[in-house]
Amino acid sequence: MSEAPHAPVLLAEVIEALAPGPGDVVIDATFGAGGYTRAILATGAQVIGLDRDPTVQPHADAVAAAFPDRFQLVRTPFSGLAQAFADSGKARLDGAVFDIGVSSMQLDQAERGFSFMRDGPLDMRMSDDGATAADIVNTWDHGPLAHIFKLYGEERQSGRVATAILRRRVERPFDRTLDLAEVVEKALGGRRGAPIHPATRVFQALRIAVNDELGELERGLEAAEATLAPGGRLAVVSFHSLEDRIVKAFLTERTGNTPAGSRHAPVAIDPRKPSFTLQFKGAREAGDEERSANPRARSAKLRAAIRTEAPAWASLSGRAAA
């Protein structure tokens, strides 16, 4: 397990944004195979890794063996960040990094049910508890199914897909990934020549719903805001527009860069001071060399900010599911 099964995206840029060093404490909120964690530990910093996926334990054991006394893994989703730091007994949090979405090693494990390209149980859970994707497609009504396909998958034919699922499940329930992918493909007419597989958006929507990914992202950002010390650094790598939209909106709001109102209209003055300052405008993307070597890097975006001394804002979670 000494070799990570996938390359961490935008690694150099993330390390530059975090600027870790000896004595610093950094939370890697998506430990995975430990790619970011190893690079952070190599600078002399300490790392608290977070991950709700039980299958990452062998990677965590390997990292702990290589960096004794400077690494620990906590089984928790993003929303547990503040509690994980409190339980660590550390006095100051100097950095936090999030790598959003499903990892390539999760996609490669057919038994996890994330991929429509491999036959496996229709699961999609990042942890080992809670409702599965099969539970959703076999029990939810037409309206809620169509809603998540449109909201989380941005599937234009969400109603048609939901109808096809309800019709088929009357005959027999769904329990395999390729079975669902075939029904979705038929419902959408195959879309021959399309740049992505017809089931891509539906599988993305189910995965996000099963794991409450967008809600966890919002709660994780708020937890980082509440836990980072003044001068602490936040780095977030996202892979699709729904994730990046949440990160961008959060940082825009927390840096006080919300658009100004019309000069003719009254503007409500928010007395809260910015809790972050941006490290750079916009998002950084992978270079041509990394994009060629790692297909996952093609859609990656990095946003980064530095915590100010202002108090954390009140929780605003819940907007992702609205």
PDB file of N, CA and C in Angstrom, residues 50-90:
ATOM      1  N   LEU A  50      -9.375  13.039   7.510  1.00  0.00           N
ATOM      2  CA  LEU A  50     -10.785  12.701   7.683  1.00  0.00           C
ATOM      3  C   LEU A  50     -11.256  11.885   6.490  1.00  0.00           C
ATOM      4  N   ASP A  51     -12.045  10.861   6.727  1.00  0.00           N
ATOM      5  CA  ASP A  51     -12.649  10.102   5.634  1.00  0.00           C
ATOM      6  C   ASP A  51     -13.732   9.202   6.205  1.00  0.00           C
ATOM      7  N   ARG A  52     -14.894   9.172   5.560  1.00  0.00           N
ATOM      8  CA  ARG A  52     -15.956   8.286   6.043  1.00  0.00           C
ATOM      9  C   ARG A  52     -15.914   6.914   5.383  1.00  0.00           C
ATOM     10  N   ASP A  53     -14.999   6.728   4.431  1.00  0.00           N
ATOM     11  CA  ASP A  53     -14.880   5.469   3.706  1.00  0.00           C
ATOM     12  C   ASP A  53     -14.015   4.487   4.491  1.00  0.00           C
ATOM     13  N   PRO A  54     -14.579   3.359   4.951  1.00  0.00           N
ATOM     14  CA  PRO A  54     -13.783   2.413   5.746  1.00  0.00           C
ATOM     15  C   PRO A  54     -12.657   1.742   4.970  1.00  0.00           C
ATOM     16  N   THR A  55     -12.733   1.742   3.634  1.00  0.00           N
ATOM     17  CA  THR A  55     -11.717   1.036   2.850  1.00  0.00           C
ATOM     18  C   THR A  55     -10.393   1.786   2.776  1.00  0.00           C
ATOM     19  N   VAL A  56     -10.332   3.021   3.288  1.00  0.00           N
ATOM     20  CA  VAL A  56      -9.068   3.767   3.239  1.00  0.00           C
ATOM     21  C   VAL A  56      -8.127   3.379   4.370  1.00  0.00           C
ATOM     22  N   GLN A  57      -8.568   2.542   5.296  1.00  0.00           N
ATOM     23  CA  GLN A  57      -7.763   2.242   6.476  1.00  0.00           C
ATOM     24  C   GLN A  57      -6.370   1.696   6.138  1.00  0.00           C
ATOM     25  N   PRO A  58      -6.216   0.776   5.167  1.00  0.00           N
ATOM     26  CA  PRO A  58      -4.853   0.321   4.845  1.00  0.00           C
ATOM     27  C   PRO A  58      -3.928   1.450   4.408  1.00  0.00           C
ATOM     28  N   HIS A  59      -4.458   2.423   3.666  1.00  0.00           N
ATOM     29  CA  HIS A  59      -3.643   3.571   3.261  1.00  0.00           C
ATOM     30  C   HIS A  59      -3.268   4.414   4.478  1.00  0.00           C
ATOM     31  N   ALA A  60      -4.212   4.568   5.405  1.00  0.00           N
ATOM     32  CA  ALA A  60      -3.927   5.323   6.624  1.00  0.00           C
ATOM     33  C   ALA A  60      -2.874   4.621   7.473  1.00  0.00           C
ATOM     34  N   ASP A  61      -2.946   3.298   7.542  1.00  0.00           N
ATOM     35  CA  ASP A  61      -1.946   2.546   8.311  1.00  0.00           C
ATOM     36  C   ASP A  61      -0.553   2.721   7.723  1.00  0.00           C
ATOM     37  N   ALA A  62      -0.476   2.745   6.392  1.00  0.00           N
ATOM     38  CA  ALA A  62       0.822   2.921   5.736  1.00  0.00           C
ATOM     39  C   ALA A  62       1.386   4.310   6.007  1.00  0.00           C
ATOM     40  N   VAL A  63       0.522   5.329   5.976  1.00  0.00           N
ATOM     41  CA  VAL A  63       0.975   6.689   6.251  1.00  0.00           C
ATOM     42  C   VAL A  63       1.424   6.819   7.701  1.00  0.00           C
ATOM     43  N   ALA A  64       0.656   6.235   8.624  1.00  0.00           N
ATOM     44  CA  ALA A  64       1.011   6.301  10.042  1.00  0.00           C
ATOM     45  C   ALA A  64       2.350   5.629  10.315  1.00  0.00           C
ATOM     46  N   ALA A  65       2.631   4.551   9.586  1.00  0.00           N
ATOM     47  CA  ALA A  65       3.904   3.855   9.761  1.00  0.00           C
ATOM     48  C   ALA A  65       5.068   4.692   9.238  1.00  0.00           C
ATOM     49  N   ALA A  66       4.809   5.433   8.151  1.00  0.00           N
ATOM     50  CA  ALA A  66       5.872   6.244   7.549  1.00  0.00           C
ATOM     51  C   ALA A  66       6.104   7.544   8.304  1.00  0.00           C
ATOM     52  N   PHE A  67       5.051   8.047   8.951  1.00  0.00           N
ATOM     53  CA  PHE A  67       5.151   9.319   9.670  1.00  0.00           C
ATOM     54  C   PHE A  67       4.591   9.153  11.090  1.00  0.00           C
ATOM     55  N   PRO A  68       5.261   8.382  11.924  1.00  0.00           N
ATOM     56  CA  PRO A  68       4.754   8.129  13.274  1.00  0.00           C
ATOM     57  C   PRO A  68       4.631   9.411  14.083  1.00  0.00           C
ATOM     58  N   ASP A  69       3.569   9.500  14.856  1.00  0.00           N
ATOM     59  CA  ASP A  69       3.314  10.611  15.779  1.00  0.00           C
ATOM     60  C   ASP A  69       2.908  11.922  15.097  1.00  0.00           C
ATOM     61  N   ARG A  70       2.810  11.928  13.764  1.00  0.00           N
ATOM     62  CA  ARG A  70       2.401  13.174  13.095  1.00  0.00           C
ATOM     63  C   ARG A  70       1.144  13.009  12.249  1.00  0.00           C
ATOM     64  N   PHE A  71       0.512  11.837  12.325  1.00  0.00           N
ATOM     65  CA  PHE A  71      -0.687  11.609  11.523  1.00  0.00           C
ATOM     66  C   PHE A  71      -1.705  10.798  12.296  1.00  0.00           C
ATOM     67  N   GLN A  72      -2.973  11.145  12.111  1.00  0.00           N
ATOM     68  CA  GLN A  72      -4.061  10.334  12.637  1.00  0.00           C
ATOM     69  C   GLN A  72      -5.244  10.422  11.685  1.00  0.00           C
ATOM     70  N   LEU A  73      -6.009   9.337  11.608  1.00  0.00           N
ATOM     71  CA  LEU A  73      -7.198   9.285  10.754  1.00  0.00           C
ATOM     72  C   LEU A  73      -8.442   9.249  11.623  1.00  0.00           C
ATOM     73  N   VAL A  74      -9.440  10.052  11.228  1.00  0.00           N
ATOM     74  CA  VAL A  74     -10.725  10.072  11.918  1.00  0.00           C
ATOM     75  C   VAL A  74     -11.805   9.691  10.914  1.00  0.00           C
ATOM     76  N   ARG A  75     -12.608   8.691  11.268  1.00  0.00           N
ATOM     77  CA  ARG A  75     -13.698   8.265  10.400  1.00  0.00           C
ATOM     78  C   ARG A  75     -14.885   9.214  10.570  1.00  0.00           C
ATOM     79  N   THR A  76     -14.997  10.168   9.676  1.00  0.00           N
ATOM     80  CA  THR A  76     -16.076  11.151   9.765  1.00  0.00           C
ATOM     81  C   THR A  76     -16.246  11.850   8.430  1.00  0.00           C
ATOM     82  N   PRO A  77     -17.448  12.316   8.107  1.00  0.00           N
ATOM     83  CA  PRO A  77     -17.631  13.153   6.927  1.00  0.00           C
ATOM     84  C   PRO A  77     -17.189  14.590   7.213  1.00  0.00           C
ATOM     85  N   PHE A  78     -17.335  15.459   6.228  1.00  0.00           N
ATOM     86  CA  PHE A  78     -16.900  16.851   6.376  1.00  0.00           C
ATOM     87  C   PHE A  78     -17.513  17.527   7.597  1.00  0.00           C
ATOM     88  N   SER A  79     -18.792  17.228   7.840  1.00  0.00           N
ATOM     89  CA  SER A  79     -19.510  17.906   8.914  1.00  0.00           C
ATOM     90  C   SER A  79     -18.913  17.627  10.286  1.00  0.00           C
ATOM     91  N   GLY A  80     -18.069  16.598  10.394  1.00  0.00           N
ATOM     92  CA  GLY A  80     -17.430  16.283  11.667  1.00  0.00           C
ATOM     93  C   GLY A  80     -16.077  16.927  11.857  1.00  0.00           C
ATOM     94  N   LEU A  81     -15.702  17.846  10.969  1.00  0.00           N
ATOM     95  CA  LEU A  81     -14.365  18.445  11.009  1.00  0.00           C
ATOM     96  C   LEU A  81     -14.076  19.131  12.343  1.00  0.00           C
ATOM     97  N   ALA A  82     -14.995  19.972  12.798  1.00  0.00           N
ATOM     98  CA  ALA A  82     -14.747  20.722  14.032  1.00  0.00           C
ATOM     99  C   ALA A  82     -14.585  19.789  15.226  1.00  0.00           C
ATOM    100  N   GLN A  83     -15.434  18.767  15.308  1.00  0.00           N
ATOM    101  CA  GLN A  83     -15.351  17.828  16.417  1.00  0.00           C
ATOM    102  C   GLN A  83     -14.068  17.006  16.350  1.00  0.00           C
ATOM    103  N   ALA A  84     -13.681  16.610  15.130  1.00  0.00           N
ATOM    104  CA  ALA A  84     -12.445  15.841  14.980  1.00  0.00           C
ATOM    105  C   ALA A  84     -11.252  16.647  15.452  1.00  0.00           C
ATOM    106  N   PHE A  85     -11.238  17.939  15.129  1.00  0.00           N
ATOM    107  CA  PHE A  85     -10.119  18.776  15.586  1.00  0.00           C
ATOM    108  C   PHE A  85     -10.152  18.946  17.096  1.00  0.00           C
ATOM    109  N   ALA A  86     -11.339  19.169  17.654  1.00  0.00           N
ATOM    110  CA  ALA A  86     -11.457  19.326  19.107  1.00  0.00           C
ATOM    111  C   ALA A  86     -10.968  18.073  19.830  1.00  0.00           C
ATOM    112  N   ASP A  87     -11.328  16.910  19.300  1.00  0.00           N
ATOM    113  CA  ASP A  87     -10.934  15.643  19.929  1.00  0.00           C
ATOM    114  C   ASP A  87      -9.429  15.376  19.810  1.00  0.00           C
ATOM    115  N   SER A  88      -8.788  16.013  18.836  1.00  0.00           N
ATOM    116  CA  SER A  88      -7.351  15.772  18.624  1.00  0.00           C
ATOM    117  C   SER A  88      -6.484  16.363  19.728  1.00  0.00           C
ATOM    118  N   GLY A  89      -7.017  17.361  20.424  1.00  0.00           N
ATOM    119  CA  GLY A  89      -6.254  18.013  21.474  1.00  0.00           C
ATOM    120  C   GLY A  89      -5.264  19.040  20.959  1.00  0.00           C
ATOM    121  N   LYS A  90      -5.258  19.283  19.647  1.00  0.00           N
ATOM    122  CA  LYS A  90      -4.348  20.276  19.087  1.00  0.00           C
ATOM    123  C   LYS A  90      -4.831  21.689  19.439  1.00  0.00           C
TER     124      LYS A  90
END
